Amino acid sequence: MPVQPIAPPHRFRLHLMRSLLLHLSESKRLAPLIMHNGVSKRVARRFVAGETLDDAVQAARRVNVAGLAASLDLLGENVSNEEGARRSAEGYLAIFDRIAQEKLAANVSLKLTQLGLDLGSSLCVELVEKIAAHAAARGNFLRIDMEGSAYTDRTIEIVKRVRSKCTNVGAVVQAYLYRSEQDIADLLQSGSRIRLCKGAYDEPPEVAFPNKADVDANYIKLMKILLASGIYHGIATHDPVMIQATKTFAREKKIGRDRFEFQMLHGIRTDLQKTLAREGYRVRIYIPFGTEWFPYFMRRLAERPANLTFFLRSLLPRFPSRNTS
Ligand SMILES: Cc1cc2nc3c(=O)[nH]c(=O)nc-3n(C[C@H](O)[C@H](O)[C@H](O)COP(=O)(O)OP(=O)(O)OC[C@H]3O[C@@H](n4cnc5c(N)ncnc54)[C@H](O)[C@@H]3O)c2cc1C
């Protein structure tokens, strides 16, 4: 584990704010307050395509027209009973049907806690296998998102287990975790496609690099391992430095632009998304939708102080101008 330098005060404040927002993202009390507020709904729409599958399909069509692929995500995390998990699974089957019907260039991303991971592995495996088989019958692909580090082991185990029956399932690895290089080696052995991201949860320094510079350095190291593996992976980032490092490495190693894809989130750096596509790179946009958008929205606020400032300003009541006549 690296020695940690003392962070300057502003970085410390940013770190505290990020931790606070990520902590609040799990608050069952705050969620309804934010989700039923008209202003929050409007601000959240920057990051979330809408509340219905129709909204997501429209967003996917728009990105397809611009030459980009999509990955649809039905928002919802940590279901508390089997009925909720089965309902989420039905939602995912319907998404694959709709993608096929509409002939969209799109796959699907999901979180295992939405399929009952907290209720035990067997229900979760049963549901993922069902969804993966449904996707395979439609020639499609299922990405299992990565959640907080309490779920990393179980998520990787389930991806590998489902892959032994359905190979159209891929994983996500987070560059901020110390363990990720080992996880990549393990997943590559099973032939899994991997999405590399920096990581969006609040992790302690015992498991994750606390400093952004270390996360970025690890991201570049892991990106090189992935690209050199010969398997088709997703390089998920909006960071121009990570993107440039990927382009440079691919050029040096003569890895074709069709051998990997860049991935970005709906509503973030749309300019960069289109530029990459124009340059001939493959780009996929992660399109979340659904009524359970609160934790996802809070993670996006936590990533960038400017998002939080904009949100708080929007919440302030507008005072009517004083009549001075
Ligand atoms: C397709 C995709 C899938 C993901 N899946 C997962 C997952 O399964 N598990 C997981 O833990 N994380 C996931 N993430 C989130 C990821 O871990 C990061 O939290 C997020 O992408 C921000 O990191 P960055 O690489 O863009 O770099 P950063 O250094 O955070 O940001 C680089 C630049 O991107 C822009 N930017 C980044 N975030 C925002 C934002 N919220 N609002 C506005 N601008 C922003 C800014 O211009 C910023 O300067 C995913 C990200 C993507 C793109």
PDB file of N, CA and C in Angstrom, residues 1-2 13 40 76 94 111 173 211 220 224 230 246 265 314:
ATOM      1  N   MET A   1       0.841  -1.191   0.000  1.00  0.00           N
ATOM      2  CA  MET A   1       0.000   0.000   0.000  1.00  0.00           C
ATOM      3  C   MET A   1       0.888   1.257   0.000  1.00  0.00           C
ATOM      4  N   PRO A   2       0.633   2.247  -0.894  1.00  0.00           N
ATOM      5  CA  PRO A   2       1.534   3.394  -0.987  1.00  0.00           C
ATOM      6  C   PRO A   2       1.460   4.287   0.252  1.00  0.00           C
ATOM      7  N   ARG A  13     -10.973  19.371   1.454  1.00  0.00           N
ATOM      8  CA  ARG A  13     -12.389  19.768   1.492  1.00  0.00           C
ATOM      9  C   ARG A  13     -13.177  19.045   0.391  1.00  0.00           C
ATOM     10  N   SER A  40     -34.968  19.287  -8.548  1.00  0.00           N
ATOM     11  CA  SER A  40     -34.000  18.170  -8.619  1.00  0.00           C
ATOM     12  C   SER A  40     -34.291  17.311  -9.839  1.00  0.00           C
ATOM     13  N   GLY A  76     -31.918   1.401 -10.145  1.00  0.00           N
ATOM     14  CA  GLY A  76     -32.501   0.707  -8.991  1.00  0.00           C
ATOM     15  C   GLY A  76     -31.390  -0.087  -8.329  1.00  0.00           C
ATOM     16  N   ALA A  94     -37.532  -7.128 -20.655  1.00  0.00           N
ATOM     17  CA  ALA A  94     -38.287  -6.230 -21.545  1.00  0.00           C
ATOM     18  C   ALA A  94     -37.351  -5.283 -22.296  1.00  0.00           C
ATOM     19  N   LYS A 111     -26.942  -3.801 -12.199  1.00  0.00           N
ATOM     20  CA  LYS A 111     -26.255  -3.949 -10.916  1.00  0.00           C
ATOM     21  C   LYS A 111     -26.819  -5.163 -10.180  1.00  0.00           C
ATOM     22  N   VAL A 173     -14.197  -3.257 -13.908  1.00  0.00           N
ATOM     23  CA  VAL A 173     -13.121  -3.160 -12.923  1.00  0.00           C
ATOM     24  C   VAL A 173     -12.855  -1.683 -12.648  1.00  0.00           C
ATOM     25  N   ASN A 211      -5.622   9.103  -3.533  1.00  0.00           N
ATOM     26  CA  ASN A 211      -5.221  10.244  -4.363  1.00  0.00           C
ATOM     27  C   ASN A 211      -5.516  10.019  -5.838  1.00  0.00           C
ATOM     28  N   ILE A 220      -4.140   3.945 -16.269  1.00  0.00           N
ATOM     29  CA  ILE A 220      -3.346   3.806 -17.503  1.00  0.00           C
ATOM     30  C   ILE A 220      -2.653   2.439 -17.542  1.00  0.00           C
ATOM     31  N   LYS A 224      -3.563  -0.558 -20.376  1.00  0.00           N
ATOM     32  CA  LYS A 224      -2.574  -1.204 -21.258  1.00  0.00           C
ATOM     33  C   LYS A 224      -2.704  -2.728 -21.197  1.00  0.00           C
ATOM     34  N   GLY A 230      -6.078  -8.624 -26.310  1.00  0.00           N
ATOM     35  CA  GLY A 230      -6.703  -9.148 -27.526  1.00  0.00           C
ATOM     36  C   GLY A 230      -8.206  -9.330 -27.393  1.00  0.00           C
ATOM     37  N   THR A 246      -4.840   6.171 -24.031  1.00  0.00           N
ATOM     38  CA  THR A 246      -5.385   4.983 -24.707  1.00  0.00           C
ATOM     39  C   THR A 246      -5.110   5.042 -26.210  1.00  0.00           C
ATOM     40  N   LEU A 265     -20.786   8.493 -20.042  1.00  0.00           N
ATOM     41  CA  LEU A 265     -22.127   8.552 -19.451  1.00  0.00           C
ATOM     42  C   LEU A 265     -23.005   9.557 -20.194  1.00  0.00           C
ATOM     43  N   SER A 314     -29.790  26.007  -8.193  1.00  0.00           N
ATOM     44  CA  SER A 314     -31.125  25.799  -8.784  1.00  0.00           C
ATOM     45  C   SER A 314     -32.181  25.650  -7.704  1.00  0.00           C
TER      46      SER A 314
END
